[in-house]
Amino acid sequence: MAYPYVSDREVRVLSKYFGDPMQRRVDTYVERGGYQALKKAFEMGQDAVIDEVKASGLRGRGGAGFPAGLKWSFMPKQPTKPHYLLCNADESEPGTFKDRELLRWDPHQVIEGVLIASYAIRAKQAYIYCRGEFFETTQILAKALEDAYEKGYVGKDIMGSGNDIDITVHVGGGAYICGEETGLMNSLEGRRGQPRVKPPFPAAVGAFGMPSTVNNVETLSAVPHIVTHGGQWYRQWGTEKSPGTKLFCVSGHVNKPGNYELPLGFPLMDLINDVCGGMKDGKALKAVIPGGSSVPILDAQECADCNLDYEGVQTAGSMLGCASVIVMDEDTDIVKQVRRMVQFYAHESCGQCTPCREGSAWMLQILKRIEEGRGTEEDLQTMLDMSRQMTGTTICVLSDSVGAPVVSSINKFKDEYLALIRRGERVGVA
Amino acid sequence: MSDVPFKNPGWAGNTGEYDLTEDQVRGDEFVGTRPIEGGHPSGSASYPYMLPDKDPEAPLFEGPYKDRFEKILTRYPNKQAALLPTLGLAQEVRGHVSPHTMDGVAELLGLSPAYVRGVATFYTMYNKRPVGRFLIQVCTNISCNLCGADDVMGAFLRYTDTELGETSEDGYFTVVEAECLAACGFPTCVQINSRYYENVTPADVPKIVEHLKAEGAGGD
């Protein structure tokens, strides 16, 4: 059940035990069938596990949507060096709050997923990289992990299978960019969390220079279910290209914000009007950011027939990202919210690449100027030009993320910018 | 409203669709129960807490803190990888990470002071200068912002009588702006030391501040 609200349109696979504090206990988890998928995986063998996850079509839930099974298959089959599995729990994309719920309500589900993935990619050590701010959440995870060690589900000779897998909880220091997989690896190694140039890809040269795989918390949480029931079972939900269920993080101006687990392809307007109880105070919808602050804004018209799967959102003109649906009503000051997002990126830019470091800071200055009524109409063109120069020109996509809200808001809500700019002119004349 | 309004005025459990106490939502059975020496090494880095009591001269490290530090070291293929957890541990005992502290951490891990300086200053959670007993981090990013985070921030500054980023005269409060805390469905989210306060409205702020003042010496 998604927490803190429930909808009868949900399909509760990963979120089945949200809101049930007993689920955090290892005994309860085992009574409810926990760690049986791990046992089954050991019996199936590594390649069969990878094939099953491939068959499920599970796509990475951290934002990029890359097929998880395919990613695992890039890892060497005959290890000559240590392999590492890295679970990305550095949840920090504005609008996203699903991994925290997965970790604090069902930590063993995450641990089991980490174990199965580690086994599949032949890793004997896994790290769960938790963002530093998650003091409370991380301790729930750490205690659960300790319990799992005690019961023999983690560590040496797991359940008498002869397999050794260690898991370590790692804590970050508060940097958005460490959620980028190569930034995460640098941070894990005790460096600044600056992304690395790819190639080499992590499966060849990853953490500590060894073959590594980075998976999101939600991706790994789905794995035990897929191993238990099979890849075809998982495909009963969602679309051909985006199978399965997904946690949708809904925030902003709706009556019932929260996480809802729904089949991919779910209509956006049903999510807002039905699942989330409609717009707050009965106001009209103005815009939606469907996938976290890094994706283009959709206006109300584009939302009307947008289906929430990777392809559907792309058709509507944006990206599903990590399915962080930020809903804005008719009274929202778009320019202010875009400025706030750009402020975030300017703060979080790691500083390696010039277009991003300089571009995000300049963009913020221009937006502040416009917000204060001192902008000019040329500023809009300047920002569009800058966005183009900031897209696809840097090591990672943080720079592209600055452009997404700026370009889409100028294209779709130009009147709001112009109103501020022209009012500014009048103030100047007076 | 919760029965303990000062704790978390609008904690997200009371939506009417769940019958949960605040402790159950927070997982108090799990949070804060692990020993200072770190418990099982797999989770030794799951600290640090941010504590009200800070001793900038505390040793790096002694007693149970030394045990925890050594457990952390066992989990990585090299010492450098323990840098972030170690900086966190140093901040837990000292309250902030001064250049002096960074040098100490460098020595412990066999790294150069310049390298540690470069890494520590990259991350926002390591306080580069002393903070008050209560570090109040108000999320003002988009989801909270849409639901009035700027007003919550204003209320915290007013009731703690301090400027953004500064520490109040009584040494109790430092109020800073935080980037998204991953609690977007529970706006406004405020992190005070280690604890999340969710669904905070400007009207809740005086109660929270009064509570923290009253807790004073022992508050979490």
XYZ file of C-alpha atoms in Angstrom:
650
model
C 0.000 0.000 0.000
C 1.365 3.186 -0.923
C 1.909 5.466 1.944
C 0.408 7.744 3.265
C -2.691 7.318 1.092
C -4.214 4.272 -0.538
C -5.895 3.960 -3.906
C -7.778 0.925 -5.155
C -6.244 1.420 -8.585
C -2.799 0.559 -7.304
C -1.006 -2.677 -8.045
C 0.959 -3.371 -4.907
C 4.016 -5.430 -5.588
C 6.932 -3.460 -4.185
C 4.816 -1.306 -1.891
C 2.646 -4.103 -0.523
C 3.852 -3.586 3.037
C 4.254 0.177 3.122
C 2.657 1.395 6.325
C 3.269 -1.914 8.114
C 6.041 -1.469 10.690
C 6.267 -5.244 11.259
C 7.734 -5.680 7.781
C 11.015 -4.178 8.968
C 11.611 -7.200 11.193
C 13.506 -10.050 9.638
C 11.226 -12.711 11.164
C 8.119 -11.135 9.693
C 9.794 -10.723 6.339
C 10.756 -14.400 6.309
C 7.286 -15.526 7.457
C 5.861 -13.640 4.513
C 8.090 -15.507 2.083
C 11.193 -13.348 2.297
C 14.610 -14.610 1.197
C 12.999 -17.459 -0.734
C 13.735 -15.666 -3.998
C 17.400 -15.564 -3.016
C 17.347 -19.295 -2.377
C 15.681 -19.850 -5.731
C 18.249 -17.641 -7.459
C 21.098 -19.716 -6.023
C 19.412 -22.823 -7.412
C 18.831 -21.259 -10.825
C 22.406 -20.141 -11.331
C 23.731 -16.736 -12.385
C 22.944 -16.844 -16.086
C 19.383 -18.034 -15.574
C 18.753 -15.173 -13.127
C 20.053 -12.661 -15.648
C 17.895 -14.235 -18.382
C 14.796 -14.058 -16.192
C 15.363 -10.379 -15.414
C 15.985 -9.761 -19.109
C 12.729 -11.553 -19.928
C 10.834 -9.372 -17.465
C 11.902 -6.264 -19.371
C 12.595 -4.495 -16.056
C 14.034 -1.087 -16.810
C 16.236 0.939 -14.478
C 14.105 2.998 -12.119
C 16.697 5.653 -11.390
C 15.739 7.775 -14.364
C 17.503 6.473 -17.457
C 15.283 3.430 -17.953
C 18.080 1.161 -19.168
C 17.124 -2.552 -19.138
C 18.466 -4.026 -15.892
C 19.083 -7.554 -17.158
C 21.050 -6.249 -20.120
C 23.169 -4.110 -17.807
C 23.987 -7.159 -15.705
C 24.908 -9.169 -18.794
C 27.732 -6.709 -19.563
C 29.611 -7.926 -16.486
C 32.415 -10.449 -17.151
C 31.215 -14.045 -16.841
C 34.572 -15.338 -15.614
C 35.754 -12.919 -12.950
C 39.452 -12.260 -12.875
C 39.063 -9.358 -10.447
C 36.600 -8.522 -7.670
C 33.186 -7.357 -8.899
C 31.059 -4.786 -7.086
C 27.328 -4.190 -6.950
C 26.403 -0.641 -6.000
C 22.890 0.138 -4.905
C 22.096 3.763 -5.591
C 20.170 5.125 -2.600
C 21.394 8.679 -3.071
C 17.863 9.784 -3.851
C 18.037 13.516 -4.472
C 16.223 14.394 -7.683
C 13.744 17.096 -6.661
C 10.273 15.564 -6.586
C 11.483 12.014 -5.903
C 10.793 10.279 -2.593
C 10.253 6.619 -3.399
C 13.599 5.113 -2.382
C 13.309 6.514 1.113
C 9.918 4.811 1.462
C 11.257 1.523 0.083
C 14.179 1.627 2.496
C 12.241 2.580 5.590
C 9.189 0.349 5.096
C 10.705 -2.716 3.477
C 14.486 -2.765 3.990
C 14.790 -6.535 3.604
C 13.218 -6.384 0.160
C 16.053 -4.046 -0.852
C 18.656 -6.281 0.813
C 17.304 -9.374 -0.939
C 17.389 -7.545 -4.264
C 20.975 -6.475 -3.627
C 21.940 -10.065 -2.806
C 20.336 -11.518 -5.933
C 21.901 -8.868 -8.142
C 25.314 -9.387 -6.526
C 25.014 -13.115 -7.096
C 23.986 -12.606 -10.733
C 26.900 -10.332 -11.546
C 29.308 -12.441 -9.492
C 30.054 -9.792 -6.891
C 31.081 -10.738 -3.392
C 30.786 -7.215 -2.040
C 27.903 -4.793 -2.437
C 27.594 -1.231 -1.242
C 24.339 0.559 -0.570
C 25.174 4.209 -1.095
C 22.680 6.156 1.041
C 22.451 9.896 0.900
C 23.839 11.463 4.042
C 20.624 13.228 5.003
C 18.871 9.879 5.512
C 19.965 9.477 9.141
C 16.729 7.815 10.211
C 16.179 5.782 7.054
C 19.764 4.538 6.940
C 19.549 3.282 10.487
C 16.441 1.269 9.691
C 18.379 -0.269 6.818
C 21.497 -0.863 8.916
C 19.550 -2.594 11.671
C 17.742 -4.750 9.122
C 21.059 -5.642 7.520
C 22.509 -6.547 10.904
C 19.516 -8.835 11.527
C 19.969 -10.431 8.107
C 23.628 -11.100 8.881
C 22.644 -12.679 12.169
C 20.188 -15.018 10.438
C 22.722 -16.021 7.816
C 21.061 -14.360 4.818
C 24.114 -12.168 4.242
C 27.804 -12.909 4.703
C 29.624 -16.204 4.424
C 28.024 -19.337 2.978
C 24.540 -17.840 2.706
C 21.860 -20.395 3.638
C 24.411 -23.172 3.178
C 24.733 -22.422 -0.537
C 28.452 -21.800 -0.490
C 27.924 -18.257 -1.744
C 29.593 -15.371 0.095
C 28.171 -11.871 -0.297
C 28.895 -8.961 1.998
C 26.845 -5.784 2.037
C 28.022 -2.477 3.437
C 25.960 0.629 4.066
C 27.851 3.667 2.849
C 26.820 7.241 3.648
C 27.288 10.221 1.384
C 28.042 13.794 2.301
C 25.221 15.670 0.633
C 25.804 16.128 -3.084
C 23.168 15.642 -5.772
C 25.745 14.645 -8.350
C 26.653 11.487 -6.413
C 23.396 10.037 -7.722
C 25.031 9.926 -11.172
C 26.523 6.445 -11.375
C 30.122 7.402 -12.039
C 29.919 10.284 -9.550
C 28.661 7.750 -7.049
C 31.655 5.519 -7.694
C 34.092 8.376 -7.225
C 32.342 9.360 -4.022
C 32.426 5.781 -2.749
C 36.168 5.771 -3.336
C 36.552 8.795 -1.076
C 36.883 11.353 -3.841
C 34.876 14.356 -4.898
C 31.699 13.048 -6.490
C 32.573 14.185 -9.987
C 31.264 12.038 -12.836
C 33.738 10.168 -14.996
C 34.058 10.116 -18.744
C 32.435 7.062 -20.317
C 33.791 4.828 -21.769
C 35.150 2.939 -19.987
C 31.740 1.877 -18.695
C 31.331 0.689 -15.118
C 30.980 -2.953 -16.187
C 34.583 -2.780 -17.418
C 36.178 -0.235 -15.070
C 33.960 0.761 -12.166
C 34.377 1.241 -8.454
C 37.999 0.814 -7.325
C 38.842 0.149 -10.990
C 36.916 -3.130 -10.938
C 33.885 -4.279 -12.953
C 30.814 -2.777 -11.280
C 27.097 -2.413 -11.728
C 25.028 0.432 -10.317
C 21.292 -0.132 -9.803
C 18.606 2.002 -8.212
C 16.844 0.931 -4.995
C 13.518 0.472 -6.778
C 15.048 -1.619 -9.574
C 16.636 -3.957 -7.049
C 13.424 -4.121 -4.987
C 11.603 -5.522 -8.016
C 14.174 -8.272 -8.566
C 13.069 -10.726 -5.814
C 9.510 -10.649 -7.201
C 10.707 -11.319 -10.725
C 12.885 -14.228 -9.592
C 10.010 -15.712 -7.577
C 7.270 -15.391 -10.185
C 9.188 -15.213 -13.438
C 9.771 -12.574 -16.064
C 6.498 -13.202 -17.910
C 4.520 -12.672 -14.709
C 6.025 -9.202 -14.375
C 4.946 -8.376 -17.912
C 1.257 -8.686 -17.024
C 1.468 -5.020 -16.069
C 2.632 -2.084 -18.074
C 3.289 -1.867 -21.783
C 5.343 -3.924 -24.204
C 8.331 -1.596 -23.965
C 7.775 -0.462 -20.361
C 6.665 -3.543 -18.461
C 5.808 -3.811 -14.803
C 4.745 -1.533 -12.016
C 6.345 1.737 -10.990
C 6.218 3.863 -7.891
C 4.887 7.280 -8.819
C 5.919 10.060 -6.443
C 3.256 12.705 -6.631
C 3.877 16.083 -5.031
C 2.662 19.631 -5.355
C -0.913 20.834 -5.668
C -2.945 17.653 -5.293
C -5.208 16.589 -2.441
C -3.389 13.359 -1.687
C 0.319 13.584 -2.459
C 2.373 10.453 -1.915
C 3.763 7.319 -3.511
C 1.438 5.189 -5.611
C 2.426 1.939 -7.264
C 0.729 1.724 -10.644
C 1.240 -0.184 -13.853
C 3.392 1.708 -16.330
C 1.289 3.377 -18.984
C -1.202 4.709 -16.437
C -2.956 7.875 -17.654
C -1.534 11.018 -16.067
C -4.915 12.697 -15.632
C -6.317 9.627 -13.855
C -3.365 9.773 -11.509
C -4.116 13.378 -10.629
C -7.901 13.344 -10.605
C -8.671 9.885 -9.355
C -5.725 8.379 -7.485
C -4.578 11.638 -5.886
C -8.051 12.962 -5.175
C -7.898 15.843 -7.618
C -6.340 19.268 -7.505
C -6.001 21.014 -4.169
C -8.805 23.535 -3.519
C -10.413 22.561 -6.827
C -8.089 24.769 -8.825
C -7.281 24.226 -12.468
C -4.171 22.390 -13.622
C -1.473 24.551 -15.123
C 1.551 22.323 -15.595
C 3.135 19.032 -14.613
C 6.735 17.943 -14.407
C 6.353 14.199 -14.962
C 9.797 12.884 -14.049
C 11.603 15.042 -11.521
C 13.055 18.501 -12.000
C 15.444 17.416 -14.771
C 12.781 16.850 -17.414
C 10.769 19.294 -19.539
C 7.562 20.791 -18.126
C 4.252 19.748 -19.697
C 1.403 22.215 -19.968
C -2.197 21.243 -19.167
C -3.002 20.447 -22.782
C -0.037 18.091 -23.143
C -1.027 16.376 -19.906
C -4.514 15.621 -21.184
C -3.618 12.444 -23.040
C -0.239 11.609 -21.588
C 0.305 8.027 -20.504
C 2.921 7.405 -17.902
C 5.374 5.000 -19.453
C 8.822 5.724 -20.879
C 7.518 6.079 -24.446
C 4.207 7.762 -23.589
C 5.793 10.629 -21.705
C 8.314 11.077 -24.498
C 5.475 11.359 -27.003
C 3.910 14.052 -24.828
C 7.167 15.997 -24.968
C 8.986 15.122 -21.786
C 10.601 12.139 -20.038
C 9.416 9.710 -17.378
C 12.696 10.003 -15.470
C 12.095 8.513 -12.041
C 8.319 9.124 -12.284
C 8.349 12.068 -9.899
C 5.160 13.842 -10.834
C 5.178 17.464 -9.684
C 1.751 19.038 -10.118
C 1.263 22.789 -10.409
C -2.056 24.649 -10.262
C -3.220 27.747 -12.092
C -1.753 30.127 -9.504
C 1.792 28.781 -9.785
C 4.491 31.286 -10.568
C 6.325 29.341 -13.274
C 9.258 31.740 -13.527
C 9.891 31.516 -9.809
C 9.773 27.720 -9.826
C 12.095 27.501 -12.818
C 14.462 29.884 -11.065
C 14.346 27.666 -7.971
C 15.206 24.585 -10.005
C 18.057 26.337 -11.786
C 19.294 27.590 -8.419
C 19.450 23.975 -7.340
C 21.485 22.937 -10.383
C 23.826 25.893 -10.023
C 24.442 24.805 -6.434
C 24.889 21.145 -7.327
C 27.034 21.495 -10.444
C 30.259 19.652 -9.639
C 32.293 22.247 -11.492
C 34.193 19.972 -13.866
C 32.720 21.108 -17.177
C 32.655 24.752 -18.139
C 29.238 24.823 -19.892
C 27.586 23.501 -16.753
C 29.548 25.381 -14.114
C 29.357 28.744 -15.852
C 26.085 28.168 -17.653
C 24.040 27.240 -14.594
C 25.363 30.230 -12.634
C 24.674 32.674 -15.487
C 21.258 31.214 -16.094
C 20.404 31.733 -12.449
C 21.492 35.368 -12.606
C 19.353 36.004 -15.664
C 16.322 34.330 -14.128
C 16.717 36.305 -10.913
C 16.938 39.484 -12.946
C 13.728 38.638 -14.788
C 11.975 37.691 -11.565
C 12.891 41.045 -10.054
C 11.448 42.862 -13.072
C 14.804 43.860 -14.552
C 14.858 41.423 -17.467
C 14.742 42.121 -21.181
C 13.105 40.206 -23.990
C 16.561 39.382 -25.378
C 17.238 37.471 -22.166
C 14.834 34.786 -23.308
C 16.755 34.203 -26.520
C 20.018 34.271 -24.584
C 18.745 31.539 -22.295
C 17.580 29.420 -25.219
C 21.005 29.784 -26.845
C 22.762 28.923 -23.620
C 20.580 25.865 -23.099
C 21.522 24.601 -26.520
C 25.203 25.040 -25.718
C 24.730 23.284 -22.388
C 23.030 20.224 -23.840
C 25.153 17.262 -24.816
C 28.409 19.127 -24.276
C 29.391 17.877 -20.833
C 30.505 14.687 -19.088
C 27.155 14.019 -17.412
C 23.597 15.200 -18.005
C 23.282 17.652 -15.103
C 23.971 20.409 -17.591
C 21.185 19.164 -19.872
C 18.890 19.185 -16.857
C 19.321 22.930 -16.459
C 18.113 23.462 -19.982
C 15.050 21.217 -19.713
C 12.883 23.384 -17.418
C 14.224 26.629 -18.923
C 13.546 25.801 -22.572
C 10.204 24.112 -21.966
C 8.958 26.940 -19.753
C 9.986 29.623 -22.248
C 8.274 27.724 -25.054
C 5.090 27.024 -23.147
C 4.736 29.880 -20.676
C 6.396 32.727 -22.524
C 3.611 35.128 -21.499
C 4.628 34.812 -17.876
C 8.196 35.792 -18.659
C 7.019 38.660 -20.857
C 4.629 39.931 -18.197
C 7.458 40.128 -15.699
C 9.817 41.695 -18.216
C 7.324 44.316 -19.397
C 6.176 45.182 -15.911
C 9.859 45.620 -15.171
C 10.197 48.095 -18.015
C 7.303 50.097 -16.718
C 8.820 50.179 -13.283
C 12.086 51.341 -14.819
C 10.382 54.161 -16.756
C 8.466 55.336 -13.721
C -2.815 16.538 14.495
C -0.517 14.383 16.500
C -0.822 14.220 20.292
C 2.721 15.462 20.560
C 2.477 18.562 18.433
C 5.989 19.774 19.137
C 7.524 16.604 17.793
C 6.151 16.747 14.338
C 3.041 18.802 13.892
C 1.742 17.215 10.761
C 3.589 13.922 10.571
C 2.391 12.011 7.594
C 0.884 9.013 9.378
C -2.374 10.664 10.313
C -4.014 10.964 6.945
C -6.966 8.921 8.116
C -6.039 5.965 5.944
C -3.544 4.392 8.338
C -3.699 3.687 12.037
C -0.092 4.326 12.927
C 1.737 6.112 15.692
C 4.539 8.513 14.936
C 7.033 6.044 16.436
C 5.855 3.362 14.029
C 6.219 5.605 11.025
C 9.665 6.756 12.069
C 10.779 3.253 12.998
C 11.888 4.242 16.479
C 12.347 0.554 17.218
C 15.234 0.668 14.744
C 16.452 4.242 14.807
C 18.957 5.210 17.466
C 19.182 1.736 18.940
C 22.567 0.736 17.599
C 25.575 1.130 19.904
C 28.107 3.946 19.596
C 30.869 1.467 18.839
C 29.072 0.773 15.577
C 27.330 -2.585 16.011
C 27.809 -4.928 13.091
C 30.475 -3.469 10.781
C 28.134 -3.655 7.757
C 26.218 -0.718 9.161
C 28.875 1.124 11.154
C 28.827 4.002 8.701
C 25.068 4.379 9.104
C 25.830 6.944 11.722
C 26.654 9.701 12.324
C 24.039 11.496 14.251
C 24.086 15.197 14.465
C 24.142 15.820 18.165
C 23.245 18.976 20.108
C 26.350 18.648 22.317
C 29.458 19.462 20.380
C 33.075 19.407 21.494
C 35.348 20.926 18.839
C 38.375 19.569 20.699
C 37.139 15.992 21.028
C 39.806 13.428 20.129
C 39.800 11.638 16.755
C 38.923 8.983 17.934
C 38.790 7.377 21.364
C 36.818 4.652 23.096
C 33.705 3.443 21.274
C 34.249 5.982 18.501
C 37.644 4.457 17.793
C 36.013 1.037 17.600
C 33.509 2.347 15.098
C 36.223 3.995 13.016
C 38.148 0.736 12.872
C 35.054 -1.220 11.886
C 34.412 1.221 9.044
C 37.959 0.664 7.751
C 37.359 -3.074 7.457
C 34.627 -2.589 4.853
C 36.655 -0.995 2.064
C 39.530 -2.178 -0.112
C 41.564 0.928 0.810
C 41.660 3.633 3.475
C 40.748 6.450 1.136
C 37.277 5.003 0.615
C 36.594 5.450 4.318
C 37.026 9.216 3.971
C 33.357 10.223 3.795
C 32.208 8.049 6.706
C 35.230 9.238 8.710
C 34.481 12.896 8.043
C 30.930 12.164 9.166
C 32.176 10.546 12.331
C 34.487 13.486 13.025
C 31.558 15.844 12.605
C 29.475 13.745 14.943
C 31.950 14.161 17.801
C 33.114 17.693 17.020
C 30.029 19.325 15.507
C 31.820 20.719 12.497
C 34.780 19.894 10.283
C 37.403 22.607 10.691
C 40.662 22.671 8.700
C 42.289 21.318 11.866
C 39.829 18.403 11.891
C 40.431 17.733 8.198
C 44.161 17.495 8.916
C 43.451 15.020 11.688
C 41.320 12.876 9.396
C 44.031 13.048 6.718
C 46.573 11.710 9.169
C 44.282 8.890 10.279
C 43.735 7.734 6.709
C 47.218 8.373 5.357
C 45.997 11.030 2.923
C 47.421 14.474 2.281
C 45.726 17.377 4.086
C 45.186 19.146 0.750
C 43.383 16.139 -0.665
C 41.046 15.891 2.320
C 40.396 19.637 2.136
C 39.428 19.245 -1.513
C 37.002 16.432 -0.816
C 35.471 17.788 2.386
C 34.656 21.149 0.829
C 32.931 19.441 -2.098
C 30.149 18.093 0.119
C 27.554 20.300 1.766
C 26.841 18.192 4.815
C 30.214 18.765 6.424
C 29.804 21.993 8.340
C 32.850 24.107 7.591
C 32.199 26.304 10.614
C 30.453 25.789 13.942
C 26.681 25.504 13.928
C 24.156 25.905 16.723
C 22.869 23.120 18.913
C 20.099 22.674 16.402
C 20.866 22.815 12.717
C 17.552 23.575 11.027
C 17.560 22.742 7.320
C 14.464 23.882 5.490
C 13.839 22.393 2.061
C 12.808 25.160 -0.312
C 13.115 23.167 -3.519
C 10.254 22.899 -5.974
C 7.796 20.471 -4.356
C 8.053 22.089 -0.926
C 8.219 25.512 -2.540
C 4.891 24.967 -4.318
C 3.364 24.281 -0.909
C 4.739 27.304 0.905
C 8.310 26.467 1.941
C 9.400 30.099 1.678
C 6.902 31.004 4.397
C 8.135 28.165 6.586
C 11.683 29.389 6.116
C 10.594 32.939 6.989
C 8.898 31.699 10.138
C 11.993 29.799 11.288
C 14.168 32.873 10.810
C 11.674 35.024 12.698
C 11.134 32.701 15.646
C 14.783 31.814 16.065
C 15.712 35.476 15.603
C 18.560 34.746 13.253
C 19.753 35.433 9.737
C 19.966 32.757 7.059
C 23.125 30.719 7.591
C 24.010 32.452 10.860
C 23.799 31.091 14.391
C 21.463 32.716 16.904
C 23.039 34.659 19.782
C 22.120 32.026 22.339
C 23.985 29.459 20.249
C 20.890 27.315 19.814
C 19.880 27.675 16.209
C 21.448 27.747 12.779
C 18.890 27.957 9.979
C 19.952 27.031 6.469
C 18.259 26.363 3.168
C 18.396 22.704 2.138
C 18.087 21.176 -1.280
C 15.465 18.509 -1.838
C 15.374 16.139 1.160
C 13.451 13.412 -0.698
C 10.234 13.890 1.248
C 8.381 15.800 -1.465
C 5.017 14.249 -0.634
C 5.207 15.687 2.870
C 5.839 19.365 2.317
C 7.409 21.327 3.849
C 10.147 18.997 4.992
C 12.562 20.315 7.588
C 15.559 18.433 8.904
C 16.560 19.372 12.440
C 19.821 17.697 13.389
C 19.198 14.062 12.447
C 15.428 14.194 12.419
C 12.943 14.866 9.629
C 9.936 17.041 10.423
C 7.325 16.671 7.717
C 4.232 18.596 6.666
C 5.524 21.644 8.530
C 3.441 24.814 8.137
C 4.374 28.311 9.301
C 1.873 27.902 12.164
C 3.818 24.873 13.450
C 7.124 26.691 13.580
C 6.747 28.511 16.939
C 5.788 25.217 18.606
C 8.813 23.459 17.162
C 11.154 26.282 18.171
C 9.714 26.441 21.701
C 10.094 22.706 22.026
C 13.718 22.818 20.940
C 14.434 25.649 23.367
C 12.818 23.697 26.195
C 14.689 20.539 25.325
C 17.834 22.602 25.263
C 20.456 20.538 26.968
C 19.171 17.100 26.078
C 17.108 17.485 22.930
C 17.461 15.303 19.929
